[in-house]
Amino acid sequence: MRIAPLLAALLVLAASSPAAAATTAIRFGKLVDGTGRVFTNAVVIVQDDRVQSVATGNPPIPSGAEVIDLSRYTGVPGLIDAHTHVTYYWDGVTTPRSEPPRHPAIAVVLAQENAQRALEAGITTIRNLNAADGTDLALRDLINMGKMAGPRMFVSGTAIRITRSPGPPAPVGLVVDGVDAVIRGVRQVLGSGADWVKMQGSTGGFDDLTQFQTFTFEEMKAAVDATHALGKKIAIHSYGPAGARDAVRAGTDSLEHATDLDDETIAEMVRRGTYYAPTIDHNQYYIENADSVYRFAPGTKERLAAFIQRNVDTARKAFRAGVRFIMGSDAVYNGWGLNARELEWFVKIGMTPEQALKTATAEPAAMLGMEKSLGAVAPGFFADIVAVQGDPLADITAVSRRENIRWVMKAGRVVVDKTKG
Ligand SMILES: [Zn+2]
C-alpha cells in the first residue's frame, strides 16, 4: 500500500499551511481612498492580500483580527511609479555607468536594494522600462514568489533601439532597424515574458539632452501594431518633439519624457487618451548629484536646468489641455527612494494635490489594466496601503517625501514599519 505515506505527507503539508484566513483591521485618522472619497476615523479590514471593507467610526472588528492602530496617520493607496530602472544599481564607490560589468545574477541581487528603497518611499508597484539580460523579469518573478522583497513589477525586458555608434558605455537594448526587424524585436521581447514593450524613439538620457528622433513613423507604427496584436502595451521614449509626434500618431500607449510638444500632438494625446510621463524630477536629481556622484562635464548642470524649464512648460501646457498624466520618476542609482518627488512638480504645473496623487494611483492603475485591483483602498483591491505623516490633500509632500512615509503594506503584508521610535 503506497498511498498511506503520500496521504500522510499531504496531511503534514496541509497542517503547515495557514488554515484560517489572516484578517487585519487598520485604523487611520484619515483615509484618502483613491476613488475620490475621504474617510475620517477609518477602519480598513484586510483579508489575506485584499481589502475586504472600509468603514468609519467603530464598525465590528472580526474576531481574531489583528488590530493595527495608525490613527496618527493618513492612509493612502500604495503608490505606482510608472517609469523606473530598478536594475541600475550604484555601489556608492564607483561612478554610475562606469562600473565593471556584472553577472546578471549579481545585478538581480543588487537590485533588491533599489526595490527596498521604493517600498520605503511608499511605492508598491513599478513599471520598469529597460533592463539587461532579463534581470527585470527575474526580479519580478522572485518578488511575486515571495522570495525577494520589492514592489509589484510590470516590466519591459530590454528596450528596443536602432543601430547607433556603440561608444562607451555600451547601450543596453535590442538593436533593430527597419519594420521587419522591429516586429521581430517586439515579438522576441514579449516572447521572453515582458509585460510591456519599451522603444527608444529618440536620443537623450542622463547628461545627454539631444532630442533626435531615431525610429521612423513606420517603424513606430509597426512596433505599436505588433505589440497590440499580442495583447500588450508599449511605451515610447522621446526627449524631443519629433519622435513624440510620431510616437503619438503611431498609437503609443504612453509617451515618456518629451519636451517641446506641439499643440497638435498634445490635442492628439487628449483624443487618444495617451498617457504622459514627463519625468521632470530626474533631471533635478542629476543636478543635485552631478559633481558628487556622476562627475558630469562642466556645463552639464546648466543644460539640465534649462531642459527642466522646457519640460515644466510642456507639462503645464499638456495638463491644461487635458492630457492624462502618470508619475514616472525615471529612478536610477541613488535616486531610488526619491521616486515620488515628481508629484511636487505636478503641483507646480497646476495640479491640486488630489490630482497629483491620482497620477500615482488611479491613472497608472488604469494604464496597466489593473483599475479593479490597484490604485485604491477599496473592497476587492489588493491591500496596498501607505500610512503617511500629514495630509496629502493639503500638502503633497506628505506622500512625495520619503521621511513622511511611516508604514507600508503590500498585498496584506506589512513591508515597512517606521511607526515606533
Ligand atoms: Zn527611463
XYZ file of C-alpha atoms and ligand atoms in Angstrom:
422
model
C 0.000 0.000 0.000
C 1.833 3.083 -1.270
C -0.972 5.555 -0.719
C -0.601 5.856 3.065
C 2.817 7.621 3.117
C 1.633 10.003 0.401
C -1.534 10.790 2.342
C 0.485 11.340 5.495
C 2.788 13.720 3.642
C -0.163 15.663 2.285
C -1.684 15.941 5.756
C 1.558 17.353 7.110
C 1.623 19.895 4.259
C -1.983 20.867 4.937
C -1.293 21.319 8.638
C 1.722 23.571 7.980
C -0.181 25.971 5.722
C -2.384 28.519 7.489
C -5.845 27.048 7.869
C -7.676 30.251 8.780
C -7.550 33.385 6.639
C -5.415 36.193 8.054
C -7.546 39.194 8.943
C -6.225 42.630 9.884
C -8.113 45.739 10.997
C -6.233 49.001 10.405
C -7.286 52.312 11.923
C -6.389 55.603 10.211
C -7.112 59.137 11.435
C -7.969 59.867 7.830
C -8.104 57.757 4.696
C -7.806 59.099 1.152
C -9.109 56.033 -0.642
C -8.061 56.885 -4.197
C -11.604 56.832 -5.581
C -12.284 60.431 -4.552
C -13.589 59.618 -1.076
C -12.048 60.736 2.202
C -12.881 58.918 5.445
C -12.287 60.305 8.944
C -11.510 57.717 11.651
C -11.329 54.992 9.031
C -11.162 51.279 9.683
C -9.847 49.130 6.844
C -10.408 45.391 7.124
C -7.860 43.357 5.191
C -8.346 39.668 4.500
C -5.262 37.884 3.202
C -3.963 40.025 0.314
C -7.128 42.047 -0.322
C -9.152 44.850 1.215
C -12.424 43.460 2.493
C -14.131 46.640 3.708
C -13.630 50.307 4.520
C -15.735 51.991 7.191
C -15.649 54.859 9.661
C -16.153 55.086 13.399
C -16.452 51.836 15.342
C -17.527 49.071 12.973
C -17.491 45.499 14.330
C -13.957 44.031 14.109
C -13.921 40.376 13.007
C -12.970 38.131 15.932
C -9.344 37.080 15.835
C -8.354 40.035 13.649
C -5.048 41.720 14.358
C -5.688 45.418 15.030
C -3.117 47.948 13.832
C -3.602 51.458 15.164
C -2.362 54.057 12.674
C -4.823 56.730 13.766
C -1.956 59.264 13.968
C -1.552 58.970 10.204
C -3.347 59.381 6.894
C -3.849 56.274 4.797
C -3.406 56.421 1.015
C -3.250 53.724 -1.674
C 0.160 52.205 -2.382
C 1.871 54.409 -4.962
C 2.646 53.357 -8.522
C 5.831 54.594 -10.201
C 5.238 54.239 -13.931
C 8.817 54.697 -15.160
C 11.742 53.128 -13.342
C 15.111 51.414 -13.818
C 15.380 49.131 -10.818
C 18.448 47.242 -12.032
C 20.541 50.434 -12.318
C 22.427 49.940 -9.085
C 25.099 52.164 -7.564
C 27.608 50.728 -5.101
C 28.388 54.160 -3.606
C 32.009 53.966 -4.717
C 32.323 53.846 -8.487
C 30.851 56.415 -10.862
C 27.496 55.128 -12.150
C 27.632 53.868 -15.734
C 31.331 53.128 -15.499
C 31.114 50.180 -13.105
C 32.707 46.901 -14.144
C 30.259 44.592 -15.936
C 28.277 42.438 -13.537
C 26.862 38.966 -13.988
C 23.060 39.142 -14.463
C 22.501 37.123 -11.278
C 24.524 39.685 -9.313
C 22.525 42.507 -10.891
C 19.284 40.871 -9.701
C 20.508 40.511 -6.122
C 21.794 44.104 -6.019
C 18.543 45.467 -7.472
C 16.792 44.374 -4.279
C 18.267 47.404 -2.528
C 16.571 49.727 -5.001
C 13.364 47.731 -4.649
C 13.528 48.118 -0.870
C 14.038 51.884 -1.168
C 10.955 52.023 -3.381
C 8.878 50.328 -0.695
C 10.218 52.779 1.890
C 9.037 55.615 -0.364
C 5.524 54.131 -0.425
C 5.916 52.682 -3.925
C 4.195 49.282 -4.051
C 4.059 48.922 -7.849
C 6.505 49.900 -10.581
C 6.575 49.764 -14.342
C 10.209 49.107 -15.163
C 11.307 50.220 -18.619
C 14.547 48.651 -19.823
C 16.886 46.203 -18.131
C 19.634 43.994 -19.496
C 19.759 40.206 -19.618
C 16.221 39.558 -18.346
C 17.174 40.788 -14.879
C 13.867 42.667 -14.534
C 11.921 39.526 -15.454
C 13.812 37.570 -12.805
C 13.297 40.208 -10.116
C 9.587 40.475 -10.950
C 9.134 36.725 -10.653
C 11.181 36.383 -7.448
C 9.133 39.169 -5.823
C 5.896 37.512 -6.960
C 7.138 34.219 -5.475
C 7.771 35.955 -2.161
C 11.489 35.129 -2.363
C 12.568 38.768 -2.555
C 11.082 41.971 -1.156
C 10.025 44.723 -3.507
C 7.182 46.401 -5.306
C 4.954 44.535 -7.719
C 6.614 44.855 -11.122
C 5.435 45.291 -14.688
C 8.488 45.077 -16.913
C 9.598 45.695 -20.475
C 12.668 43.468 -20.557
C 15.255 45.068 -22.786
C 14.276 48.186 -24.725
C 14.335 48.082 -28.500
C 16.537 50.642 -30.207
C 18.169 51.486 -33.530
C 21.769 50.930 -34.500
C 23.994 53.708 -33.153
C 27.677 54.185 -32.585
C 28.455 51.920 -29.632
C 30.619 54.398 -27.716
C 31.147 53.529 -24.069
C 29.185 52.735 -22.071
C 27.689 50.181 -24.416
C 23.972 50.818 -24.856
C 21.590 48.368 -23.257
C 18.956 47.199 -25.678
C 17.886 45.034 -28.544
C 19.103 46.649 -31.772
C 16.518 46.543 -34.556
C 16.378 48.517 -37.810
C 13.539 48.519 -40.319
C 9.938 47.423 -39.995
C 10.588 43.663 -40.175
C 13.321 43.761 -37.558
C 11.156 45.911 -35.287
C 8.306 43.391 -35.475
C 10.736 40.564 -34.717
C 12.193 42.568 -31.807
C 8.769 43.207 -30.281
C 7.849 39.526 -30.563
C 11.169 38.497 -29.039
C 10.764 40.851 -26.058
C 7.193 39.760 -25.392
C 8.091 36.116 -26.025
C 10.730 36.394 -23.307
C 7.989 37.208 -20.810
C 7.893 41.004 -20.772
C 4.640 42.734 -19.808
C 5.349 45.869 -21.857
C 7.465 46.943 -24.805
C 9.843 49.890 -24.426
C 11.015 51.622 -27.585
C 13.756 54.276 -27.675
C 12.181 56.747 -30.090
C 14.826 59.451 -29.702
C 18.277 60.138 -28.376
C 18.623 61.626 -24.885
C 19.129 60.316 -21.344
C 21.370 61.003 -18.349
C 23.516 64.025 -19.310
C 22.610 63.584 -22.987
C 19.906 66.136 -23.752
C 19.819 65.629 -27.505
C 16.361 65.036 -28.897
C 16.919 63.434 -32.288
C 14.211 61.087 -33.488
C 15.596 57.593 -34.037
C 12.897 55.208 -35.286
C 10.767 56.356 -38.243
C 6.993 56.691 -38.025
C 6.647 53.423 -39.986
C 8.881 51.587 -37.516
C 6.986 53.008 -34.530
C 3.657 52.046 -36.101
C 4.965 48.525 -36.716
C 6.077 48.258 -33.076
C 2.735 49.517 -31.752
C 0.734 47.183 -34.001
C 2.909 44.136 -33.250
C 2.623 44.865 -29.501
C -1.143 45.339 -29.571
C -1.589 42.234 -31.728
C -0.139 40.241 -28.821
C -2.454 41.946 -26.318
C 0.280 44.063 -24.707
C 1.127 47.756 -24.437
C 4.079 49.902 -25.458
C 5.918 52.892 -24.005
C 7.916 55.098 -26.377
C 10.789 57.230 -25.084
C 11.287 60.560 -26.822
C 13.151 63.531 -25.415
C 12.166 65.679 -28.368
C 9.017 66.762 -30.184
C 9.586 64.953 -33.493
C 9.847 61.467 -32.006
C 6.956 62.279 -29.695
C 4.727 63.409 -32.554
C 5.291 60.178 -34.458
C 5.013 58.030 -31.327
C 1.602 59.524 -30.532
C 0.403 59.261 -34.151
C 1.604 55.654 -34.206
C -0.626 54.947 -31.195
C 1.835 54.501 -28.334
C 0.096 53.740 -25.039
C 2.427 56.002 -23.100
C 4.863 58.730 -24.022
C 7.992 59.148 -21.890
C 9.930 62.367 -21.184
C 9.052 64.519 -24.195
C 9.557 68.289 -24.108
C 8.521 70.956 -26.629
C 5.387 69.067 -27.688
C 3.462 70.944 -30.369
C -0.213 71.808 -29.876
C -1.362 69.303 -32.462
C 0.434 66.439 -30.727
C -0.998 67.485 -27.365
C -4.504 67.566 -28.875
C -3.907 64.121 -30.372
C -2.830 62.779 -26.957
C -6.060 64.071 -25.429
C -8.127 62.486 -28.226
C -6.365 59.136 -27.946
C -6.008 59.082 -24.166
C -2.216 58.687 -24.448
C -0.542 58.611 -21.023
C 2.284 61.085 -20.481
C 5.180 60.588 -18.071
C 7.143 63.863 -18.335
C 9.804 62.625 -15.837
C 10.730 66.129 -14.700
C 12.394 65.413 -11.368
C 15.044 63.013 -12.642
C 16.981 65.910 -14.161
C 16.770 67.778 -10.838
C 18.186 64.648 -9.218
C 21.027 64.621 -11.781
C 21.788 68.268 -10.980
C 21.931 67.502 -7.252
C 24.313 64.588 -7.872
C 26.214 65.957 -10.869
C 29.507 66.550 -9.042
C 29.340 64.156 -6.110
C 28.108 61.041 -7.900
C 28.044 61.352 -11.687
C 31.047 63.604 -12.344
C 29.303 65.184 -15.295
C 31.297 67.501 -17.552
C 31.301 71.232 -16.733
C 28.218 72.968 -18.110
C 26.006 69.884 -17.773
C 24.120 71.216 -14.754
C 23.201 74.397 -16.616
C 21.950 72.403 -19.601
C 19.912 70.128 -17.310
C 18.347 73.159 -15.609
C 17.375 74.643 -18.962
C 15.875 71.327 -20.024
C 13.826 71.159 -16.805
C 12.316 74.542 -17.623
C 11.188 73.325 -21.060
C 9.968 70.082 -19.513
C 7.875 72.036 -16.995
C 6.470 74.393 -19.654
C 5.480 71.451 -21.865
C 3.926 69.531 -18.983
C 1.916 72.596 -17.904
C 0.587 73.034 -21.431
C -0.311 69.348 -21.684
C -2.016 69.349 -18.278
C -4.126 72.402 -19.163
C -5.142 70.708 -22.426
C -6.365 67.620 -20.535
C -3.623 65.047 -21.219
C -3.609 62.021 -18.875
C -0.568 62.128 -16.587
C 1.276 59.320 -14.838
C 4.000 59.708 -12.226
C 7.233 58.364 -13.653
C 10.417 59.014 -11.688
C 12.934 57.514 -14.144
C 14.612 56.387 -10.899
C 18.180 55.107 -11.212
C 21.068 54.514 -8.791
C 20.797 56.642 -5.624
C 17.637 58.279 -6.979
C 15.740 55.314 -5.548
C 13.646 56.477 -2.623
C 13.080 59.882 -4.219
C 10.539 58.353 -6.615
C 7.510 60.391 -5.576
C 9.226 63.795 -5.712
C 7.805 64.026 -9.247
C 4.438 64.834 -7.639
C 5.780 68.158 -6.366
C 6.436 69.220 -9.978
C 2.904 68.199 -10.885
C 1.559 70.543 -8.212
C 3.851 73.276 -9.556
C 2.346 72.944 -13.058
C -1.124 73.493 -11.614
C -2.484 70.180 -10.322
C -4.271 70.062 -6.998
C -2.637 67.620 -4.572
C -5.588 65.291 -5.198
C -4.976 65.365 -8.960
C -1.275 64.770 -8.413
C -1.988 61.766 -6.173
C -4.162 60.270 -8.939
C -1.143 60.228 -11.282
C 0.471 57.754 -8.872
C -2.681 55.714 -8.133
C -5.814 55.533 -10.308
C -4.256 56.727 -13.583
C -1.318 54.322 -13.789
C -3.554 51.521 -12.465
C -5.863 52.083 -15.444
C -2.890 52.269 -17.815
C -1.690 48.914 -16.501
C -5.172 47.428 -16.932
C -5.311 46.956 -13.140
C -8.022 49.523 -12.327
C -10.049 46.890 -10.453
C -7.197 45.836 -8.166
C -4.617 48.642 -7.845
C -4.697 52.366 -7.074
C -7.418 52.442 -4.409
C -8.100 51.312 -0.862
C -11.465 49.739 -1.612
C -13.154 46.340 -1.271
C -11.662 43.748 -3.608
C -8.486 45.726 -4.296
C -5.032 44.493 -3.319
C -4.267 45.648 0.210
C -1.521 48.047 -0.901
C -1.784 50.787 1.704
C 0.590 53.505 2.903
C 0.401 55.468 6.162
C 1.817 58.972 5.842
C 2.562 61.792 8.250
C 0.400 64.788 7.336
C -2.472 65.409 4.968
C -1.528 64.828 1.315
C -4.636 66.664 0.101
C -3.379 69.816 1.824
C 0.341 69.334 1.150
C 1.639 66.838 -1.392
C 4.943 66.463 0.466
C 3.074 64.159 2.867
C 3.463 61.496 0.151
C 6.281 62.858 -2.007
C 8.972 62.958 0.733
C 10.162 59.607 1.930
C 10.594 60.813 5.521
C 6.800 61.167 5.726
C 6.192 57.545 4.722
C 5.736 55.767 8.063
C 4.248 52.384 7.233
C 3.618 50.362 4.088
C 1.501 47.298 3.434
C 1.770 45.406 0.173
C -0.799 42.720 -0.648
C -1.774 42.438 3.009
C 1.780 42.168 4.387
C 3.486 44.939 6.326
C 6.719 45.640 4.405
C 7.793 48.909 6.068
C 7.123 49.980 9.645
C 8.638 53.201 10.988
C 5.837 53.945 13.439
C 7.894 53.082 16.504
C 10.580 55.409 17.778
Zn 13.960 55.888 -18.345
